[in-house]
mmCIF file of C-alpha atoms in Angstrom:
data_model
loop_
_atom_site.group_PDB
_atom_site.id
_atom_site.type_symbol
_atom_site.label_atom_id
_atom_site.label_comp_id
_atom_site.label_asym_id
_atom_site.label_seq_id
_atom_site.Cartn_x
_atom_site.Cartn_y
_atom_site.Cartn_z
ATOM 1 C CA MET A 1 -31.012 -19.307 2.356
ATOM 2 C CA PHE A 2 -31.730 -19.222 6.360
ATOM 3 C CA MET A 3 -27.819 -20.494 6.653
ATOM 4 C CA ALA A 4 -26.629 -17.894 4.084
ATOM 5 C CA ALA A 5 -28.654 -14.648 5.866
ATOM 6 C CA LEU A 6 -27.368 -16.686 9.456
ATOM 7 C CA ILE A 7 -23.409 -16.133 7.392
ATOM 8 C CA LEU A 8 -24.361 -12.813 6.291
ATOM 9 C CA ILE A 9 -25.477 -11.159 9.504
ATOM 10 C CA LEU A 10 -21.979 -13.038 11.515
ATOM 11 C CA SER A 11 -19.392 -12.518 8.825
ATOM 12 C CA THR A 12 -20.824 -8.751 8.658
ATOM 13 C CA GLY A 13 -20.971 -8.590 12.331
ATOM 14 C CA LEU A 14 -17.366 -9.853 12.439
ATOM 15 C CA PHE A 15 -15.739 -7.987 9.347
ATOM 16 C CA PHE A 16 -16.582 -4.314 11.873
ATOM 17 C CA PHE A 17 -15.403 -6.105 14.797
ATOM 18 C CA TYR A 18 -11.949 -6.680 13.351
ATOM 19 C CA MET A 19 -12.136 -3.241 11.649
ATOM 20 C CA GLN A 20 -12.585 -1.427 15.126
ATOM 21 C CA ALA A 21 -10.296 -4.149 16.927
ATOM 22 C CA VAL A 22 -7.576 -2.664 14.186
ATOM 23 C CA CYS A 23 -8.453 0.772 15.081
ATOM 24 C CA GLN A 24 -8.050 0.071 18.557
ATOM 25 C CA LYS A 25 -3.761 -1.696 17.890
ATOM 26 C CA VAL A 26 -3.195 1.552 15.866
ATOM 27 C CA LEU A 27 -4.607 3.824 19.336
ATOM 28 C CA ARG A 28 -2.490 1.529 21.292
ATOM 29 C CA ARG A 29 1.131 2.636 19.804
ATOM 30 C CA GLN A 30 3.358 4.236 22.182
ATOM 31 C CA PHE A 31 5.052 7.685 22.241
ATOM 32 C CA ALA A 32 8.571 8.938 23.185
ATOM 33 C CA GLN A 33 6.686 11.353 25.222
ATOM 34 C CA GLU A 34 3.317 12.660 25.869
ATOM 35 C CA TYR A 35 3.343 14.957 23.077
ATOM 36 C CA PHE A 36 -0.460 15.975 22.908
ATOM 37 C CA GLN A 37 -0.367 18.257 25.995
ATOM 38 C CA ALA A 38 1.718 20.931 24.335
ATOM 39 C CA ILE A 39 -0.625 20.735 21.189
ATOM 40 C CA VAL A 40 -3.804 20.818 24.372
ATOM 41 C CA ASN A 41 -2.162 23.954 25.546
ATOM 42 C CA ALA A 42 -1.432 25.793 22.262
ATOM 43 C CA ASN A 43 -4.796 25.252 20.844
ATOM 44 C CA ARG A 44 -6.826 25.280 24.173
ATOM 45 C CA LEU A 45 -8.419 21.949 23.277
ATOM 46 C CA GLU A 46 -11.261 20.666 25.983
ATOM 47 C CA PHE A 47 -10.893 16.795 25.132
ATOM 48 C CA PRO A 48 -8.239 16.659 28.092
ATOM 49 C CA SER A 49 -11.253 17.991 30.574
ATOM 50 C CA VAL A 50 -13.996 16.111 28.991
ATOM 51 C CA ARG A 51 -12.380 12.787 29.707
ATOM 52 C CA LYS A 52 -11.185 13.858 33.214
ATOM 53 C CA ALA A 53 -15.148 14.690 33.754
ATOM 54 C CA LEU A 54 -16.244 11.308 32.521
ATOM 55 C CA GLU A 55 -13.134 9.193 34.277
ATOM 56 C CA ASP A 56 -14.223 10.877 37.698
ATOM 57 C CA PHE A 57 -17.736 10.995 37.564
ATOM 58 C CA GLY A 58 -18.738 8.238 35.217
ATOM 59 C CA VAL A 59 -21.237 10.767 33.382
ATOM 60 C CA PRO A 60 -20.986 13.622 30.073
ATOM 61 C CA VAL A 61 -21.807 16.958 31.412
ATOM 62 C CA GLU A 62 -23.689 18.369 29.716
ATOM 63 C CA TYR A 63 -24.636 16.292 26.160
ATOM 64 C CA PRO A 64 -24.823 19.653 23.524
ATOM 65 C CA ARG A 65 -21.535 20.900 25.132
ATOM 66 C CA LEU A 66 -20.102 17.629 24.920
ATOM 67 C CA MET A 67 -21.182 17.535 21.241
ATOM 68 C CA LEU A 68 -19.782 20.765 20.279
ATOM 69 C CA THR A 69 -16.482 20.224 22.127
ATOM 70 C CA LEU A 70 -15.546 16.812 20.539
ATOM 71 C CA LYS A 71 -16.943 18.699 17.206
ATOM 72 C CA CYS A 72 -14.187 21.261 17.276
ATOM 73 C CA ASP A 73 -11.488 19.281 19.125
ATOM 74 C CA PHE A 74 -11.767 16.871 15.907
ATOM 75 C CA LEU A 75 -11.993 19.816 13.159
ATOM 76 C CA ALA A 76 -8.737 21.453 14.965
ATOM 77 C CA LEU A 77 -6.778 18.843 15.348
ATOM 78 C CA THR A 78 -7.413 17.469 11.455
ATOM 79 C CA TYR A 79 -6.457 20.368 10.003
ATOM 80 C CA LEU A 80 -3.568 20.319 12.434
ATOM 81 C CA LEU A 81 -2.762 17.058 10.799
ATOM 82 C CA LYS A 82 -2.730 17.932 7.550
ATOM 83 C CA ASN A 83 -1.130 21.261 7.836
ATOM 84 C CA ALA A 84 0.923 21.325 10.607
ATOM 85 C CA ALA A 85 4.316 19.889 9.455
ATOM 86 C CA ASN A 86 3.360 18.101 7.125
ATOM 87 C CA VAL A 87 5.550 18.331 3.816
ATOM 88 C CA ASN A 88 2.754 16.168 1.932
ATOM 89 C CA GLN A 89 -0.365 18.449 3.354
ATOM 90 C CA ARG A 90 -1.756 14.773 3.078
ATOM 91 C CA TYR A 91 -2.832 12.321 5.891
ATOM 92 C CA SER A 92 -1.854 8.566 6.328
ATOM 93 C CA TYR A 93 -3.781 5.750 5.550
ATOM 94 C CA GLU A 94 -4.133 4.869 9.346
ATOM 95 C CA GLU A 95 -4.882 8.805 10.294
ATOM 96 C CA ARG A 96 -7.998 8.388 7.028
ATOM 97 C CA LEU A 97 -8.694 4.851 9.136
ATOM 98 C CA LEU A 98 -9.244 6.989 12.453
ATOM 99 C CA ILE A 99 -10.966 10.022 11.014
ATOM 100 C CA LEU A 100 -13.679 7.782 9.788
ATOM 101 C CA TYR A 101 -13.507 5.798 12.994
ATOM 102 C CA PHE A 102 -14.046 8.946 15.080
ATOM 103 C CA LYS A 103 -17.178 9.790 12.549
ATOM 104 C CA LEU A 104 -18.399 6.387 13.179
ATOM 105 C CA VAL A 105 -18.158 6.465 16.877
ATOM 106 C CA PHE A 106 -19.928 10.157 16.524
ATOM 107 C CA VAL A 107 -22.902 8.528 15.030
ATOM 108 C CA SER A 108 -23.138 5.952 17.533
ATOM 109 C CA LEU A 109 -22.547 8.262 20.795
ATOM 110 C CA ILE A 110 -25.854 10.244 18.779
ATOM 111 C CA THR A 111 -27.696 7.235 18.530
ATOM 112 C CA ARG A 112 -27.104 6.202 21.979
ATOM 113 C CA HIS A 113 -28.570 9.250 23.052
ATOM 114 C CA TRP A 114 -31.211 9.055 21.571
ATOM 115 C CA LEU A 115 -31.914 5.218 22.761
ATOM 116 C CA ARG A 116 -30.872 6.807 26.534
ATOM 117 C CA LEU A 117 -27.839 4.325 26.194
ATOM 118 C CA ARG A 118 -24.987 4.649 28.133
ATOM 119 C CA GLU A 119 -22.532 7.628 26.319
ATOM 120 C CA THR A 120 -19.658 6.952 28.176
ATOM 121 C CA SER A 121 -17.694 4.085 26.713
ATOM 122 C CA ALA A 122 -18.284 5.843 23.215
ATOM 123 C CA ALA A 123 -17.010 9.656 24.383
ATOM 124 C CA LEU A 124 -14.234 7.508 26.111
ATOM 125 C CA LYS A 125 -13.534 6.248 22.466
ATOM 126 C CA LEU A 126 -13.333 9.820 21.383
ATOM 127 C CA THR A 127 -11.329 11.295 23.660
ATOM 128 C CA ALA A 128 -8.618 8.734 22.953
ATOM 129 C CA ILE A 129 -8.534 8.993 19.064
ATOM 130 C CA LEU A 130 -8.343 12.645 19.461
ATOM 131 C CA GLU A 131 -5.475 12.229 22.303
ATOM 132 C CA TYR A 132 -4.123 9.723 19.558
ATOM 133 C CA PHE A 133 -4.181 12.831 16.551
ATOM 134 C CA ALA A 134 -2.922 15.343 19.550
ATOM 135 C CA ASN A 135 0.376 13.230 19.627
ATOM 136 C CA VAL A 136 0.771 12.894 16.172
ATOM 137 C CA VAL A 137 0.928 16.328 15.317
ATOM 138 C CA GLY A 138 2.882 16.966 18.503
ATOM 139 C CA GLU A 139 5.700 14.356 17.396
ATOM 140 C CA ARG A 140 5.826 16.063 14.294
ATOM 141 C CA VAL A 141 6.401 19.371 15.288
ATOM 142 C CA ASN A 142 8.766 17.873 17.920
ATOM 143 C CA THR A 143 10.997 16.713 15.336
ATOM 144 C CA VAL A 144 10.902 20.162 12.488
ATOM 145 C CA ARG A 145 13.013 22.631 13.991
ATOM 146 C CA PHE A 146 11.397 26.210 13.837
ATOM 147 C CA GLY A 147 14.455 28.756 14.584
ATOM 148 C CA ASN A 148 14.011 29.690 18.207
ATOM 149 C CA LEU A 149 10.349 28.886 18.372
ATOM 150 C CA THR A 150 9.239 25.950 20.737
ATOM 151 C CA ALA A 151 6.910 23.963 19.205
ATOM 152 C CA SER A 152 3.375 25.406 21.537
ATOM 153 C CA GLU A 153 5.036 29.101 20.700
ATOM 154 C CA TYR A 154 4.813 28.051 16.777
ATOM 155 C CA LEU A 155 1.523 26.553 16.727
ATOM 156 C CA LEU A 156 0.164 29.732 18.421
ATOM 157 C CA ASN A 157 1.087 31.476 15.298
ATOM 158 C CA LEU A 158 -0.550 29.167 13.115
ATOM 159 C CA MET B 1 -17.064 0.261 -17.397
ATOM 160 C CA SER B 2 -15.268 2.241 -14.675
ATOM 161 C CA ASP B 3 -16.445 -0.415 -12.195
ATOM 162 C CA GLN B 4 -14.431 -2.517 -14.032
ATOM 163 C CA ILE B 5 -11.696 -0.144 -13.926
ATOM 164 C CA LEU B 6 -11.742 0.277 -10.178
ATOM 165 C CA ILE B 7 -11.723 -3.310 -10.213
ATOM 166 C CA HIS B 8 -8.475 -3.601 -11.882
ATOM 167 C CA GLY B 9 -7.275 -0.930 -9.916
ATOM 168 C CA LEU B 10 -7.463 -2.556 -6.762
ATOM 169 C CA GLN B 11 -6.076 -6.198 -8.429
ATOM 170 C CA TYR B 12 -2.900 -4.366 -9.629
ATOM 171 C CA GLY B 13 -2.793 -2.485 -5.865
ATOM 172 C CA ILE B 14 -3.033 -5.763 -4.683
ATOM 173 C CA TYR B 15 -0.130 -7.200 -6.961
ATOM 174 C CA ILE B 16 2.034 -4.246 -5.375
ATOM 175 C CA LEU B 17 1.090 -4.949 -1.760
ATOM 176 C CA GLU B 18 1.831 -8.739 -2.656
ATOM 177 C CA ALA B 19 5.381 -7.793 -3.433
ATOM 178 C CA GLY B 20 5.614 -5.218 -1.039
ATOM 179 C CA VAL B 21 4.795 -7.778 2.024
ATOM 180 C CA CYS B 22 7.451 -9.746 0.823
ATOM 181 C CA VAL B 23 10.023 -7.363 0.061
ATOM 182 C CA LEU B 24 9.091 -5.800 3.725
ATOM 183 C CA LEU B 25 9.968 -9.274 5.613
ATOM 184 C CA ALA B 26 12.865 -9.983 3.304
ATOM 185 C CA ALA B 27 14.600 -6.229 4.358
ATOM 186 C CA ARG B 28 13.205 -5.984 7.677
ATOM 187 C CA GLY B 29 14.737 -9.681 8.343
ATOM 188 C CA GLY B 30 11.017 -10.647 9.573
ATOM 189 C CA TRP B 31 10.889 -13.324 7.721
ATOM 190 C CA ARG B 32 12.598 -15.443 10.044
ATOM 191 C CA HIS B 33 10.235 -15.042 12.959
ATOM 192 C CA LEU B 34 7.357 -14.933 10.340
ATOM 193 C CA LYS B 35 8.179 -17.730 8.270
ATOM 194 C CA GLY B 36 4.313 -18.979 7.996
ATOM 195 C CA LEU B 37 3.119 -15.786 6.973
ATOM 196 C CA PHE B 38 6.742 -14.710 4.330
ATOM 197 C CA LEU B 39 5.673 -18.279 2.456
ATOM 198 C CA TYR B 40 2.097 -17.728 2.063
ATOM 199 C CA VAL B 41 2.229 -14.058 0.413
ATOM 200 C CA THR B 42 4.939 -15.498 -1.515
ATOM 201 C CA LEU B 43 2.727 -18.125 -2.635
ATOM 202 C CA LEU B 44 -0.193 -15.746 -2.780
ATOM 203 C CA PHE B 45 2.110 -13.404 -4.675
ATOM 204 C CA GLY B 46 3.413 -16.329 -7.246
ATOM 205 C CA LEU B 47 0.326 -17.878 -7.655
ATOM 206 C CA ASP B 48 -2.263 -15.199 -7.747
ATOM 207 C CA GLY B 49 0.213 -12.361 -8.984
ATOM 208 C CA VAL B 50 1.776 -14.446 -11.983
ATOM 209 C CA ALA B 51 0.496 -18.019 -12.575
ATOM 210 C CA ARG B 52 -3.246 -16.961 -12.578
ATOM 211 C CA PRO B 53 -2.549 -14.070 -14.931
ATOM 212 C CA ALA B 54 -0.665 -15.880 -17.405
ATOM 213 C CA VAL B 55 -2.865 -18.656 -17.359
ATOM 214 C CA LEU B 56 -5.239 -16.252 -18.184
ATOM 215 C CA ASN B 57 -3.414 -14.511 -21.095
ATOM 216 C CA TYR B 58 -2.548 -18.089 -22.677
ATOM 217 C CA PHE B 59 -5.761 -19.742 -22.544
ATOM 218 C CA GLY B 60 -7.899 -17.345 -22.288
ATOM 219 C CA ARG B 61 -11.066 -16.261 -19.537
ATOM 220 C CA THR B 62 -13.911 -18.369 -20.731
ATOM 221 C CA SER B 63 -11.402 -21.863 -21.241
ATOM 222 C CA VAL B 64 -11.909 -25.390 -19.187
ATOM 223 C CA GLN B 65 -7.661 -24.711 -18.213
ATOM 224 C CA TYR B 66 -8.479 -21.327 -16.574
ATOM 225 C CA ALA B 67 -11.248 -22.904 -14.802
ATOM 226 C CA TYR B 68 -9.307 -25.759 -13.425
ATOM 227 C CA PHE B 69 -6.332 -23.869 -12.713
ATOM 228 C CA TYR B 70 -8.112 -21.216 -10.941
ATOM 229 C CA TRP B 71 -10.041 -23.662 -8.707
ATOM 230 C CA LEU B 72 -6.394 -25.763 -8.249
ATOM 231 C CA THR B 73 -4.574 -23.063 -7.246
ATOM 232 C CA ASP B 74 -7.663 -21.536 -4.859
ATOM 233 C CA VAL B 75 -7.500 -24.966 -2.632
ATOM 234 C CA VAL B 76 -3.910 -24.309 -2.771
ATOM 235 C CA LEU B 77 -4.464 -20.922 -1.376
ATOM 236 C CA ALA B 78 -7.283 -21.931 1.166
ATOM 237 C CA LEU B 79 -4.237 -24.942 2.529
ATOM 238 C CA GLY B 80 -1.977 -22.033 2.335
ATOM 239 C CA ALA B 81 -4.619 -19.404 4.867
ATOM 240 C CA PHE B 82 -4.858 -22.351 6.951
ATOM 241 C CA LEU B 83 -1.603 -23.033 7.868
ATOM 242 C CA VAL B 84 -0.725 -19.339 8.081
ATOM 243 C CA ILE B 85 -3.502 -19.359 11.004
ATOM 244 C CA CYS B 86 -1.817 -22.644 12.819
ATOM 245 C CA SER B 87 1.437 -20.697 12.433
ATOM 246 C CA PHE B 88 -0.115 -17.882 14.099
ATOM 247 C CA PHE B 89 -1.672 -20.165 17.030
ATOM 248 C CA GLN B 90 2.137 -21.850 17.273
ATOM 249 C CA ARG B 91 3.301 -17.697 17.696
ATOM 250 C CA ALA B 92 0.502 -17.225 20.271
ATOM 251 C CA CYS B 93 1.115 -20.454 22.464
ATOM 252 C CA ALA B 94 5.030 -19.828 21.851
ATOM 253 C CA ARG B 95 5.162 -19.789 26.070
ATOM 254 C CA GLU B 96 2.845 -22.604 26.588
ATOM 255 C CA GLU B 97 3.823 -25.914 25.459
ATOM 256 C CA LYS B 98 1.129 -27.765 27.305
ATOM 257 C CA LEU B 99 -1.746 -25.605 24.976
ATOM 258 C CA TRP B 100 0.246 -25.800 21.622
ATOM 259 C CA ARG B 101 -0.172 -29.308 22.171
ATOM 260 C CA PHE B 102 -3.676 -29.413 22.817
ATOM 261 C CA VAL B 103 -4.367 -26.717 19.918
ATOM 262 C CA ARG B 104 -2.510 -28.483 17.792
ATOM 263 C CA LEU B 105 -4.301 -31.592 17.636
ATOM 264 C CA LEU B 106 -7.257 -29.519 17.435
ATOM 265 C CA LEU B 107 -6.567 -27.911 14.708
ATOM 266 C CA PHE B 108 -5.397 -31.386 13.043
ATOM 267 C CA LEU B 109 -9.255 -32.611 13.608
ATOM 268 C CA VAL B 110 -10.793 -29.681 12.048
ATOM 269 C CA PHE B 111 -8.788 -30.153 9.253
ATOM 270 C CA VAL B 112 -9.925 -33.953 8.935
ATOM 271 C CA LEU B 113 -13.978 -32.573 9.761
ATOM 272 C CA VAL B 114 -13.535 -29.884 7.185
ATOM 273 C CA GLY B 115 -12.201 -32.621 4.594
ATOM 274 C CA ALA B 116 -14.749 -35.703 5.447
ATOM 275 C CA ILE B 117 -17.469 -32.688 5.323
ATOM 276 C CA SER B 118 -16.487 -31.653 1.962
ATOM 277 C CA ALA B 119 -16.025 -35.693 0.851
ATOM 278 C CA LEU B 120 -19.494 -35.682 1.633
ATOM 279 C CA SER B 121 -20.943 -33.675 -1.194
ATOM 280 C CA LEU B 122 -18.728 -36.043 -3.557
ATOM 281 C CA THR B 123 -20.696 -39.122 -3.117
ATOM 282 C CA ARG B 124 -23.408 -37.972 -4.573
ATOM 283 C CA ASN B 125 -21.816 -37.532 -7.486
ATOM 284 C CA TYR B 126 -18.139 -39.265 -7.733
ATOM 285 C CA THR B 127 -17.405 -37.805 -11.683
ATOM 286 C CA GLN B 128 -18.048 -34.404 -10.508
ATOM 287 C CA LEU B 129 -14.331 -33.496 -8.669
ATOM 288 C CA PHE B 130 -14.170 -30.322 -9.143
ATOM 289 C CA THR B 131 -17.611 -28.818 -8.828
ATOM 290 C CA SER B 132 -18.296 -31.161 -6.408
ATOM 291 C CA PHE B 133 -15.654 -31.587 -4.088
ATOM 292 C CA ILE B 134 -12.960 -29.110 -4.840
ATOM 293 C CA ILE B 135 -14.897 -26.069 -4.692
ATOM 294 C CA GLU B 136 -16.821 -27.247 -2.033
ATOM 295 C CA PHE B 137 -13.856 -27.866 0.132
ATOM 296 C CA SER B 138 -12.112 -24.591 -0.414
ATOM 297 C CA GLN B 139 -15.054 -22.604 0.532
ATOM 298 C CA ASN B 140 -15.559 -24.904 3.763
ATOM 299 C CA LEU B 141 -12.031 -24.372 4.604
ATOM 300 C CA TYR B 142 -11.969 -20.568 4.244
ATOM 301 C CA PHE B 143 -15.111 -20.487 6.448
ATOM 302 C CA THR B 144 -13.308 -22.272 8.876
ATOM 303 C CA CYS B 145 -10.513 -20.376 8.857
ATOM 304 C CA LEU B 146 -12.804 -16.995 10.183
ATOM 305 C CA VAL B 147 -14.192 -19.368 12.909
ATOM 306 C CA LEU B 148 -10.417 -20.674 13.639
ATOM 307 C CA ASN B 149 -9.264 -16.886 13.186
ATOM 308 C CA THR B 150 -11.491 -15.291 16.030
ATOM 309 C CA LEU B 151 -11.288 -17.851 18.326
ATOM 310 C CA LEU B 152 -7.470 -16.868 18.273
ATOM 311 C CA TYR B 153 -8.164 -13.640 18.556
ATOM 312 C CA VAL B 154 -10.666 -14.406 21.709
ATOM 313 C CA MET B 155 -7.320 -16.938 22.826
ATOM 314 C CA ILE B 156 -4.945 -13.910 22.414
ATOM 315 C CA GLN B 157 -7.509 -11.536 24.641
ATOM 316 C CA GLN B 158 -7.779 -13.876 27.525
ATOM 317 C CA LEU B 159 -4.047 -15.194 27.914
ATOM 318 C CA ALA B 160 -3.211 -11.558 27.451
ATOM 319 C CA ILE B 161 -0.441 -11.970 25.416
ATOM 320 C CA ASP B 162 1.112 -8.260 24.652
ATOM 321 C CA ASP B 163 1.899 -8.872 20.937
ATOM 322 C CA ASP B 164 0.381 -6.042 18.826
ATOM 323 C CA GLU B 165 2.240 -7.224 15.844
ATOM 324 C CA LEU B 166 0.621 -10.900 15.919
ATOM 325 C CA GLY B 167 -2.882 -8.775 17.528
ATOM 326 C CA LEU B 168 -2.659 -6.714 14.136
ATOM 327 C CA LEU B 169 -1.716 -9.289 11.878
ATOM 328 C CA VAL B 170 -4.756 -11.688 13.281
ATOM 329 C CA CYS B 171 -7.317 -8.665 12.682
ATOM 330 C CA GLY B 172 -6.135 -8.356 9.106
ATOM 331 C CA ILE B 173 -6.728 -11.813 8.062
ATOM 332 C CA GLY B 174 -9.716 -11.579 9.534
ATOM 333 C CA VAL B 175 -10.885 -8.312 7.474
ATOM 334 C CA GLN B 176 -10.268 -10.691 4.401
ATOM 335 C CA PHE B 177 -12.282 -13.880 5.643
ATOM 336 C CA ALA B 178 -15.327 -11.887 6.849
ATOM 337 C CA GLY B 179 -15.769 -9.241 4.046
ATOM 338 C CA GLU B 180 -15.474 -12.132 1.967
ATOM 339 C CA ALA B 181 -17.909 -14.252 3.887
ATOM 340 C CA ALA B 182 -20.303 -11.574 3.931
ATOM 341 C CA ALA B 183 -19.947 -11.011 0.084
ATOM 342 C CA LEU B 184 -20.443 -14.460 -1.119
ATOM 343 C CA ALA B 185 -22.915 -14.914 2.012
ATOM 344 C CA LEU B 186 -25.149 -11.627 0.173
ATOM 345 C CA TYR B 187 -24.658 -12.925 -3.469
ATOM 346 C CA HIS B 188 -27.088 -16.115 -2.027
ATOM 347 C CA VAL B 189 -29.135 -14.082 -0.095
ATOM 348 C CA THR B 190 -30.364 -11.875 -3.078
ATOM 349 C CA LEU B 191 -30.163 -14.900 -5.558
ATOM 350 C CA GLY B 192 -27.031 -13.070 -7.595
ATOM 351 C CA GLU B 193 -29.043 -9.843 -8.236
ATOM 352 C CA ASN B 194 -26.867 -7.585 -10.360
ATOM 353 C CA PHE B 195 -25.648 -5.238 -7.522
ATOM 354 C CA ALA B 196 -24.646 -8.144 -5.237
ATOM 355 C CA ARG B 197 -22.577 -9.743 -8.088
ATOM 356 C CA LEU B 198 -21.194 -6.041 -8.484
ATOM 357 C CA LEU B 199 -20.256 -5.684 -4.760
ATOM 358 C CA PHE B 200 -19.337 -8.991 -4.882
ATOM 359 C CA ASN B 201 -16.682 -8.794 -7.519
ATOM 360 C CA PHE B 202 -15.377 -5.187 -5.601
ATOM 361 C CA LEU B 203 -15.580 -6.708 -2.039
ATOM 362 C CA ASN B 204 -13.179 -9.211 -2.558
ATOM 363 C CA PRO B 205 -10.386 -7.551 -3.649
ATOM 364 C CA ALA B 206 -10.866 -4.799 -1.539
ATOM 365 C CA CYS B 207 -10.599 -6.609 1.624
ATOM 366 C CA THR B 208 -7.821 -8.965 0.158
ATOM 367 C CA LEU B 209 -6.510 -5.428 -0.250
ATOM 368 C CA GLY B 210 -7.447 -3.830 3.405
ATOM 369 C CA MET B 211 -5.655 -7.473 4.926
ATOM 370 C CA LEU B 212 -2.057 -6.589 3.033
ATOM 371 C CA LEU B 213 -2.704 -3.133 4.004
ATOM 372 C CA ILE B 214 -3.288 -3.936 7.543
ATOM 373 C CA TRP B 215 -0.332 -6.340 7.096
ATOM 374 C CA VAL B 216 2.126 -3.622 5.873
ATOM 375 C CA TYR B 217 1.232 -1.569 8.941
ATOM 376 C CA ALA B 218 1.769 -4.619 11.063
ATOM 377 C CA ILE B 219 5.117 -5.183 10.020
ATOM 378 C CA GLY B 220 6.548 -2.031 9.272
ATOM 379 C CA LYS B 221 5.365 0.279 12.601
ATOM 380 C CA THR B 222 4.975 -2.554 15.200
ATOM 381 C CA PRO B 223 8.328 -2.691 17.269
ATOM 382 C CA GLN B 224 10.481 -5.689 15.568
ATOM 383 C CA ALA B 225 9.987 -9.212 16.909
ATOM 384 C CA ALA B 226 9.061 -9.109 20.665
ATOM 385 C CA PRO B 227 8.445 -12.951 21.845
ATOM 386 C CA ALA B 228 4.728 -13.962 22.238
ATOM 387 C CA ARG B 229 4.360 -13.182 26.228
ATOM 388 C CA SER B 230 1.311 -14.353 28.009
ATOM 389 C CA ARG B 231 0.539 -13.736 31.817
ATOM 390 C CA ALA B 232 0.790 -17.163 32.774
ATOM 391 C CA GLY B 233 4.023 -16.765 30.807
ATOM 392 C CA GLU B 234 5.407 -13.783 33.472
ATOM 393 C CA ASP B 235 4.716 -16.049 36.336
ATOM 394 C CA ALA B 236 6.241 -18.779 35.385
ATOM 395 C CA ALA B 237 9.347 -16.717 34.926
ATOM 396 C CA LEU B 238 8.833 -14.663 37.551
ATOM 397 C CA ALA B 239 8.526 -18.108 40.281
ATOM 398 C CA GLU B 240 11.403 -19.218 38.738
ATOM 399 C CA ALA B 241 13.471 -15.538 39.354
ATOM 400 C CA ILE B 242 12.174 -16.356 42.679
ATOM 401 C CA ALA B 243 13.199 -20.098 43.346
ATOM 402 C CA ASP B 244 16.810 -18.958 42.051
#
């Protein structure tokens, strides 16, 4: 019984560790260029400024504002992922996986805040996921022609 | 009823993905640098997707023949998984010949140890070759694969091997073995409670499906066959270039 319980704890931990590693590998994907900047500008997303604040000062700006910013950017980007220049109007498997990963890291950020642990690494992970989503949207928009409109002009008119 | 439909759906999804991985490896030419993986997935499809259902249909679920066939093929698949992990180790040590020689010896010793530990159960009852040895051997080998796979992942991180395809393949196999081990352990902890049995029946195919999906992503989306390169290997190449 003791061995079974030990194996259960270890293997459950390893399962989540490998799932996290898969998500991190997906996030490492190299894009041809930094597509996310145009999407950020067109939609006034705030996650790059949050990341800059975290990297420069090492502490989150204001906790309620940080949560609201990340949540709003997440909602905007997941909407764009599904609807902007997406012929199938649905998420791909890796997008679904990363959406789930975002939600889990978001919960871990809340837990860390309650337990007064360091929140920076979790918040940086969330901004990395958002950057990936913005890059995917930007890449899709970049491959589709919208007459004389640029990618950002198209997005502003959505 | 609905859980049976879900489990059958997962099972058919696995068959389709097994065939899909074989086709993807053959079509993209990936089988050349992933021979071990190609052979393992082909074996998995042949035994799990074709032979087992055929024997099941012919002899029936409760027959002794199907039970023998199932456990024998389970051992073959466990051996296949062990060899796949060995091939991943070889790829990770592609630039470190000395390290590979050491790892190869270690893998051989681990295999002998697993065989010896499993044989101990046989000494209790010589007549029960199947129930004692075969089942114990395959379970021990699967758990050893999980441990070895974790060591491989740590090794990849420590040597800073820049090979995303290998990393994803290792993660895929880790998800499968860790999920299966967790489900089996939960089954033992709860002494075979109904919900644990249901979870066990559902988790096993779900983890296999997860592994195959990660492999499809690894083969299909990561850049083609970049040779494994470690920091030490790069330093050696740099030293050679300077010497020239």
